[in-house]
XYZ file of C-alpha atoms in Angstrom:
530
model
C 65.919 145.318 91.548
C 69.438 144.886 89.768
C 70.450 145.142 86.155
C 70.462 141.941 84.200
C 74.215 141.542 82.913
C 74.059 140.715 79.212
C 76.326 137.566 77.821
C 75.433 138.437 74.298
C 78.526 138.170 71.619
C 77.579 140.575 68.731
C 80.639 139.080 66.984
C 79.094 135.324 67.044
C 78.020 133.729 63.830
C 74.551 133.103 65.408
C 73.976 136.530 66.667
C 74.982 137.675 63.062
C 72.904 135.315 61.417
C 69.724 135.710 63.545
C 70.110 139.491 62.813
C 70.154 139.263 59.119
C 67.209 136.820 59.197
C 65.224 138.696 61.786
C 65.753 141.988 59.942
C 64.425 140.290 56.705
C 61.586 139.176 58.555
C 60.990 142.892 59.811
C 61.218 144.145 56.362
C 58.752 141.878 55.130
C 56.330 142.891 57.812
C 56.605 146.650 56.996
C 55.646 145.769 53.055
C 52.550 143.622 54.350
C 51.803 146.643 56.657
C 52.074 148.846 53.588
C 49.702 147.124 51.640
C 46.786 147.418 54.771
C 46.935 150.983 53.768
C 45.827 150.827 50.298
C 41.995 150.455 51.091
C 40.071 149.286 48.063
C 42.707 150.005 45.491
C 43.563 152.970 43.685
C 40.848 153.100 41.395
C 38.304 153.294 44.546
C 40.731 155.510 46.398
C 40.785 158.031 43.617
C 37.025 158.094 43.228
C 36.729 158.706 46.990
C 39.159 161.443 47.124
C 37.398 163.243 43.686
C 34.292 163.217 46.033
C 36.105 165.951 48.133
C 36.353 163.248 50.995
C 39.346 162.514 53.172
C 40.620 158.901 53.199
C 39.916 157.053 56.549
C 43.384 157.193 57.766
C 43.541 161.044 57.143
C 40.307 161.000 59.286
C 42.437 159.212 61.964
C 45.471 161.073 61.976
C 43.328 164.549 62.114
C 41.433 163.374 64.712
C 44.309 162.219 66.943
C 46.286 164.895 68.924
C 49.504 166.308 67.313
C 52.637 164.111 67.991
C 50.071 161.022 69.186
C 50.738 157.652 68.897
C 48.558 155.326 67.406
C 48.686 151.407 68.185
C 46.809 149.854 65.370
C 45.038 146.653 66.158
C 45.104 143.774 63.932
C 46.031 145.568 60.887
C 46.736 142.486 58.848
C 43.270 140.885 59.421
C 41.851 139.194 56.670
C 45.748 138.652 55.025
C 45.615 136.251 52.015
C 42.249 134.979 52.592
C 39.468 134.511 49.926
C 37.048 137.480 49.416
C 38.992 139.502 52.120
C 41.122 142.772 51.622
C 44.005 143.260 53.986
C 42.749 144.760 57.243
C 39.100 143.710 56.487
C 37.392 146.825 55.684
C 38.309 148.532 59.225
C 41.118 150.299 60.934
C 41.484 150.325 64.590
C 43.692 151.640 67.255
C 44.586 153.347 70.257
C 45.684 156.949 70.430
C 45.643 160.127 72.271
C 42.637 162.643 71.629
C 42.226 165.674 73.362
C 44.949 164.343 76.028
C 42.650 161.112 76.668
C 43.463 157.851 75.402
C 40.602 156.516 73.118
C 39.906 153.654 70.826
C 39.205 154.937 67.293
C 37.733 152.514 64.683
C 37.281 153.973 60.976
C 35.365 151.935 58.211
C 37.324 151.810 55.148
C 34.828 153.386 52.679
C 37.102 152.535 49.914
C 36.437 148.755 50.297
C 32.902 147.890 49.084
C 31.832 151.198 50.335
C 32.623 150.095 53.767
C 30.490 147.013 54.045
C 31.354 144.621 56.723
C 33.016 141.283 55.532
C 32.843 138.159 57.682
C 36.428 138.978 58.958
C 35.450 142.472 59.320
C 32.676 141.608 61.502
C 35.057 139.573 63.619
C 37.763 142.235 63.792
C 35.149 144.492 64.817
C 34.063 142.135 67.421
C 37.718 142.184 68.889
C 38.024 146.097 68.796
C 34.659 146.341 70.814
C 36.203 143.821 73.360
C 39.204 146.166 73.487
C 37.082 149.296 74.390
C 35.132 147.176 77.127
C 37.602 145.604 78.751
C 39.921 148.491 78.994
C 36.965 151.175 79.589
C 38.243 153.545 76.742
C 36.132 156.119 74.846
C 35.368 155.066 71.685
C 35.168 156.965 68.430
C 33.636 155.763 65.237
C 34.510 157.326 62.012
C 31.311 156.146 60.044
C 30.944 155.472 56.442
C 29.627 151.967 55.745
C 27.144 150.291 53.467
C 26.307 147.659 56.418
C 26.632 143.806 55.842
C 28.261 142.705 52.805
C 25.164 140.835 51.698
C 26.924 137.828 49.795
C 28.359 136.672 53.250
C 25.494 137.838 55.068
C 24.786 134.391 56.597
C 28.323 134.742 58.364
C 27.922 137.764 59.780
C 24.149 138.516 60.599
C 23.840 136.888 64.049
C 27.028 137.956 65.390
C 26.916 141.586 64.096
C 23.846 141.781 66.199
C 25.582 141.386 69.164
C 28.142 144.449 68.118
C 25.360 146.715 68.521
C 24.166 145.254 71.848
C 27.767 145.658 73.284
C 27.482 149.561 72.609
C 24.563 150.117 74.605
C 26.016 148.103 77.173
C 29.486 150.100 77.226
C 26.837 153.240 77.568
C 25.342 151.650 80.665
C 28.775 150.933 81.878
C 29.864 154.695 81.639
C 32.024 154.160 78.569
C 31.066 156.671 75.897
C 30.734 156.392 72.449
C 30.853 159.058 69.723
C 30.264 158.511 66.033
C 31.266 160.809 63.321
C 29.223 160.037 60.174
C 31.048 161.140 56.738
C 28.959 159.428 54.333
C 26.339 157.062 53.354
C 25.309 154.751 56.102
C 23.072 152.181 55.690
C 21.148 149.072 57.581
C 23.934 148.129 60.074
C 25.993 151.300 59.542
C 22.905 153.148 60.571
C 22.637 151.363 63.779
C 26.083 152.384 64.842
C 25.465 156.046 65.466
C 21.850 155.038 66.308
C 23.280 153.259 69.121
C 26.147 155.735 70.132
C 26.275 158.381 72.949
C 27.215 161.196 70.664
C 26.499 161.574 67.147
C 27.965 164.120 64.573
C 26.835 164.192 60.884
C 28.764 166.005 58.239
C 26.307 168.152 55.963
C 25.931 167.232 52.679
C 27.704 164.127 52.781
C 26.406 162.212 55.703
C 23.101 159.762 55.016
C 21.844 157.635 57.553
C 18.886 155.251 56.963
C 17.989 151.740 57.487
C 16.793 151.392 53.720
C 17.816 153.465 50.894
C 15.224 155.045 48.151
C 15.395 151.539 45.969
C 14.491 149.654 49.089
C 11.909 152.312 50.066
C 10.243 152.121 46.621
C 10.015 148.449 46.732
C 8.723 148.243 49.775
C 6.318 151.030 50.173
C 6.048 152.943 46.714
C 7.266 155.880 48.159
C 9.941 157.711 46.010
C 12.267 159.713 47.992
C 15.857 161.220 47.575
C 18.668 160.155 49.445
C 19.049 163.542 51.377
C 15.446 164.002 52.247
C 15.409 160.356 53.513
C 18.205 160.480 55.780
C 20.629 163.267 55.070
C 22.460 164.964 57.920
C 20.468 168.269 57.893
C 17.067 166.193 58.449
C 18.229 164.221 61.206
C 19.900 167.216 62.932
C 16.540 169.356 62.490
C 13.919 166.665 62.213
C 14.519 163.198 63.408
C 17.028 164.099 66.324
C 19.401 161.198 65.362
C 22.267 163.799 64.891
C 23.428 165.833 68.033
C 25.893 167.911 65.952
C 25.735 169.189 62.316
C 29.212 169.657 61.085
C 30.098 171.879 58.046
C 32.431 169.928 56.462
C 34.713 166.718 57.612
C 37.349 168.928 59.707
C 34.301 170.594 61.424
C 33.030 166.989 62.328
C 36.629 165.868 63.714
C 36.712 168.976 65.521
C 33.382 168.683 67.208
C 34.453 164.934 68.270
C 37.597 166.283 69.979
C 35.290 168.959 71.844
C 32.858 166.056 73.179
C 36.219 163.671 74.339
C 37.598 167.117 76.061
C 34.338 167.329 78.185
C 34.521 163.546 78.976
C 35.184 162.570 82.456
C 39.390 162.490 83.198
C 40.516 159.108 83.034
C 42.437 157.434 85.966
C 45.885 157.787 86.364
C 47.971 154.831 87.216
C 50.732 154.707 89.402
C 54.137 155.087 87.651
C 57.797 155.969 88.338
C 60.368 157.888 86.415
C 60.809 156.120 83.076
C 64.298 154.756 82.029
C 65.466 153.388 79.040
C 66.936 149.763 79.050
C 70.879 149.395 79.027
C 70.870 148.014 75.945
C 69.836 148.947 72.491
C 66.307 147.228 71.171
C 68.062 146.791 67.885
C 70.183 144.144 69.757
C 66.543 141.814 69.934
C 67.190 140.873 66.259
C 70.343 139.229 67.129
C 69.696 137.957 70.488
C 66.170 136.249 69.323
C 66.451 132.675 67.095
C 65.297 133.271 64.008
C 64.307 129.512 63.810
C 61.728 128.824 66.640
C 63.600 125.112 67.048
C 66.421 126.914 68.362
C 66.314 127.993 72.383
C 67.486 131.455 73.597
C 67.588 133.234 76.557
C 64.609 134.801 77.951
C 66.554 137.206 80.240
C 68.340 138.740 77.116
C 65.011 139.959 75.954
C 63.382 141.255 79.327
C 67.065 143.179 79.750
C 66.214 144.978 76.303
C 62.362 145.723 77.223
C 62.424 146.945 80.750
C 63.513 150.062 82.550
C 67.025 150.634 83.493
C 67.389 146.577 82.513
C 66.575 145.940 86.138
C 64.780 142.625 87.051
C 64.067 141.087 90.423
C 63.869 137.449 89.553
C 61.406 135.130 91.572
C 63.010 131.464 92.620
C 65.846 131.644 90.152
C 67.194 128.494 91.195
C 63.860 126.584 90.935
C 61.918 125.626 87.786
C 64.409 127.785 85.489
C 62.420 126.950 82.281
C 60.236 129.604 83.526
C 61.606 132.728 84.340
C 59.626 134.793 86.741
C 60.178 138.355 88.419
C 59.255 141.886 88.656
C 60.631 145.161 86.849
C 59.319 148.581 85.510
C 58.361 149.298 82.023
C 57.934 152.973 80.962
C 57.523 153.347 84.959
C 54.650 150.578 85.245
C 55.581 147.910 87.637
C 54.948 144.498 85.771
C 54.944 140.740 86.667
C 56.970 138.810 83.965
C 56.605 135.282 83.211
C 59.006 134.204 79.977
C 59.663 131.027 78.827
C 63.120 129.422 78.751
C 62.305 125.977 77.999
C 59.828 123.633 77.843
C 57.369 123.480 80.784
C 57.935 120.921 83.393
C 56.017 120.630 87.032
C 58.553 122.796 88.982
C 58.268 125.373 86.392
C 54.403 125.181 86.358
C 54.009 125.369 90.243
C 56.583 128.459 90.151
C 54.336 130.086 87.583
C 51.052 129.626 89.608
C 52.697 130.961 92.822
C 53.965 133.891 91.088
C 50.633 134.530 89.327
C 48.661 134.819 92.929
C 51.620 136.852 94.348
C 50.906 139.527 91.487
C 47.260 139.377 92.248
C 47.666 139.771 95.757
C 49.472 142.982 95.030
C 47.428 144.148 91.785
C 50.441 143.986 89.649
C 49.603 143.275 85.807
C 51.276 140.334 84.176
C 53.486 140.455 80.955
C 53.772 136.787 79.320
C 56.345 136.394 76.957
C 55.811 132.902 74.988
C 58.515 130.771 73.743
C 56.874 127.534 74.357
C 57.028 123.956 72.862
C 54.821 122.713 75.289
C 54.666 120.705 78.687
C 57.235 118.020 79.102
C 56.167 114.507 78.089
C 57.309 111.311 78.950
C 56.754 108.489 81.583
C 58.726 110.001 84.239
C 57.388 113.417 83.898
C 53.814 111.851 83.915
C 54.529 110.045 87.408
C 55.844 113.370 88.595
C 52.558 115.048 87.897
C 53.217 117.293 85.310
C 49.516 117.252 84.282
C 48.181 118.053 87.613
C 50.757 120.824 88.107
C 50.325 122.038 84.614
C 46.657 122.221 85.510
C 47.485 124.205 88.608
C 49.145 127.182 86.247
C 46.324 127.046 83.769
C 43.795 127.555 86.802
C 46.231 130.561 88.031
C 46.050 131.956 84.533
C 42.377 131.599 83.998
C 41.181 132.944 87.078
C 43.801 135.871 87.559
C 41.955 139.438 87.608
C 44.892 141.467 86.794
C 45.522 142.577 83.393
C 47.831 140.509 81.405
C 49.392 141.306 78.140
C 50.857 138.172 76.056
C 54.029 138.863 73.452
C 54.551 135.491 71.554
C 58.370 135.850 70.923
C 59.102 132.565 69.446
C 57.009 128.987 69.310
C 53.381 128.515 70.743
C 52.522 125.079 70.399
C 50.149 122.683 72.503
C 48.970 123.493 76.238
C 52.095 125.517 76.502
C 49.753 128.432 74.675
C 47.047 128.024 77.184
C 49.735 128.031 80.187
C 50.939 131.155 78.991
C 47.824 133.266 78.274
C 46.966 132.596 75.042
C 44.191 134.060 73.082
C 41.544 131.787 74.675
C 42.478 133.085 78.341
C 41.247 136.640 77.538
C 44.808 138.525 77.952
C 44.128 142.182 77.511
C 46.445 142.291 74.379
C 48.138 139.520 72.309
C 50.817 140.599 70.081
C 53.219 138.434 67.771
C 56.630 138.790 66.396
C 57.737 137.937 62.772
C 59.418 135.133 63.980
C 56.296 133.266 65.656
C 54.799 129.978 65.063
C 51.653 128.502 66.441
C 50.025 125.046 66.345
C 48.965 122.298 68.382
C 52.697 120.758 67.666
C 55.486 121.497 65.267
C 54.862 120.250 61.719
C 57.475 117.687 61.560
C 56.402 116.442 64.902
C 52.381 116.418 64.173
C 53.258 114.550 60.928
C 55.372 111.992 62.745
C 52.677 111.338 65.366
C 50.073 110.644 62.585
C 52.537 108.464 60.962
C 53.168 106.332 63.576
C 49.026 106.163 64.269
C 48.513 105.197 60.795
C 51.442 102.771 61.005
C 50.016 101.429 64.189
C 46.461 101.009 62.876
C 47.639 99.390 59.871
C 49.551 96.663 61.784
C 46.541 95.708 63.945
C 44.531 95.443 60.891
C 47.396 93.030 58.846
C 47.341 95.555 56.145
C 50.748 96.352 54.104
C 51.772 99.933 54.200
C 52.391 101.790 50.770
C 55.652 103.627 51.680
C 55.663 106.112 48.600
C 51.943 107.057 49.410
C 52.670 107.368 53.223
C 55.873 109.332 52.624
C 53.692 111.654 50.453
C 50.961 111.845 52.925
C 53.252 112.711 55.648
C 55.036 115.528 53.630
C 51.849 117.147 52.486
C 50.687 117.053 56.138
C 53.807 118.803 57.266
C 53.693 121.237 54.555
C 49.863 122.087 55.710
C 50.932 122.337 59.301
C 53.876 124.680 58.222
C 51.451 127.097 56.424
C 48.619 127.198 58.896
C 51.680 127.965 61.642
C 53.080 131.002 60.191
C 52.268 134.534 62.048
C 50.491 135.825 58.822
C 47.919 133.057 58.683
C 47.468 133.532 62.381
C 47.038 137.106 62.626
C 44.849 137.219 59.391
C 42.312 134.987 61.302
C 42.484 137.359 64.379
C 44.493 134.992 66.892
C 46.349 137.924 67.711
C 46.172 141.564 67.910
C 48.947 142.029 65.377
C 52.570 141.470 64.499
C 54.828 143.674 65.501
C 58.735 144.665 65.059
C 60.531 143.396 67.733
C 62.386 146.645 67.982
C 58.955 148.078 68.923
C 57.737 146.096 71.648
C 58.491 148.287 74.879
C 56.426 151.152 73.201
C 53.691 148.817 72.284
C 53.905 147.351 76.020
C 53.631 150.785 77.253
C 50.664 151.770 75.403
C 49.029 148.811 76.314
C 49.501 149.061 80.183
C 48.233 152.687 79.789
C 45.089 151.280 78.086
C 44.884 148.453 80.772
C 44.985 151.042 83.789
C 41.898 153.145 82.369
C 39.760 150.535 84.246
C 40.587 150.216 87.698
C 41.384 146.597 88.620
C 42.393 144.613 92.039
C 43.983 141.019 92.086
C 41.976 137.923 93.243
C 42.751 135.684 95.999
C 39.926 133.368 95.213
C 40.972 130.281 92.852
C 39.426 127.103 91.758
C 40.590 123.750 92.942
C 44.546 123.105 92.867
C 45.350 119.911 92.867
C 48.480 119.487 95.525
């Protein structure tokens, strides 16, 4: 592998403009992420603290090893959505506990008592998926009122699947630990009930299917919360609790001790780590702040991989897709990065490259900046659909871990071919400049305008130009809004927007997680149309 030689001119007007705009986008990201740490608001935070309880993020911090990373997943879920809080009432991410990489999930008890909203249910499902696909031990820091009852019709059925998956993970020898800190009712009670290990905090944890009011209504029995489902009752009588903790810190200590005795995790093959030759800060100047402006994918790769070294595959063929091997934090990865629109040759090259990585069981890294597949008569005659299908076939049936980072646009079938969310990459992250849609706003509005004009011409109906122009403008504005990275991340189309300068670290944590589940590549594929 040879180092990539950068051609970036730091003094150029384009570099300086990109840097300024991208830095502003990163500063906005920081502000939005800060909002996600506020829970249900100052009033509810203070009420929680006055009860002598730690805040959910404090529990996470005290559970983690000193100096551990914490890669938070979907921190902006629910962003700017009706009836949702930023973060969707749950904190989830990857960190080190007793030296082992674990997935930690904490109910945000200051948000409606930890009740699960519609987006919260979808976020919980995504977090559980990450746990299962990467074989990560999970630690749930539980304080939940169960389903948010006004939206129960949206979460009741999918919520049930979440409990099923906990038991299936247990069958697959993926341990789950629940530490219960407060009132956990109905669905909040099933979570510890399905876990392999349960810790309850004395005088705080209360777990029951129905609280005293429901019990009285259903049976006429009058009972207090502690007798009905307190930690001591469950530790001494029902047997639901395996460990009775004296306080919250004792509960967290107990969880760490449980993790310490778990089976050691697989250690992936790694070489000595080298920093890239070029600083990560330069990514802000390298990457175009406007997704309509192309930028060189190799310049991005040079600022992510060890020693900036890259062994490029078929460098002179299908040049709009850059493929090759590199080490990232000591992990060998196969990289596919867009350097323009996908054409037949690029799709063919990508499919072959994915086969080669599967042959050697090498994880894949997709760097998406794609407007889609090339359209036009000559490209259709050359078989763009056939060759594009070949690439999508390879992506669909590949069995090595894949991680996707959307570093620019992600439009149309290009999203599919470059391993978008629908193609089950282990992780999907985006940059603040990212845009995602079937196509760009102006293009989509223009297509609809042509369709409407053609339909009017066939019907012999005159066009109201003012009305047509307004409809086109409104549709373009709608697509622009729905293509925004915050719109996408709010709906869990990705696992989070990240600062481009943090990408190398995020990928290292993600690769380490992926290696916790042993994998081999496949050499079995569907039918390729040659």
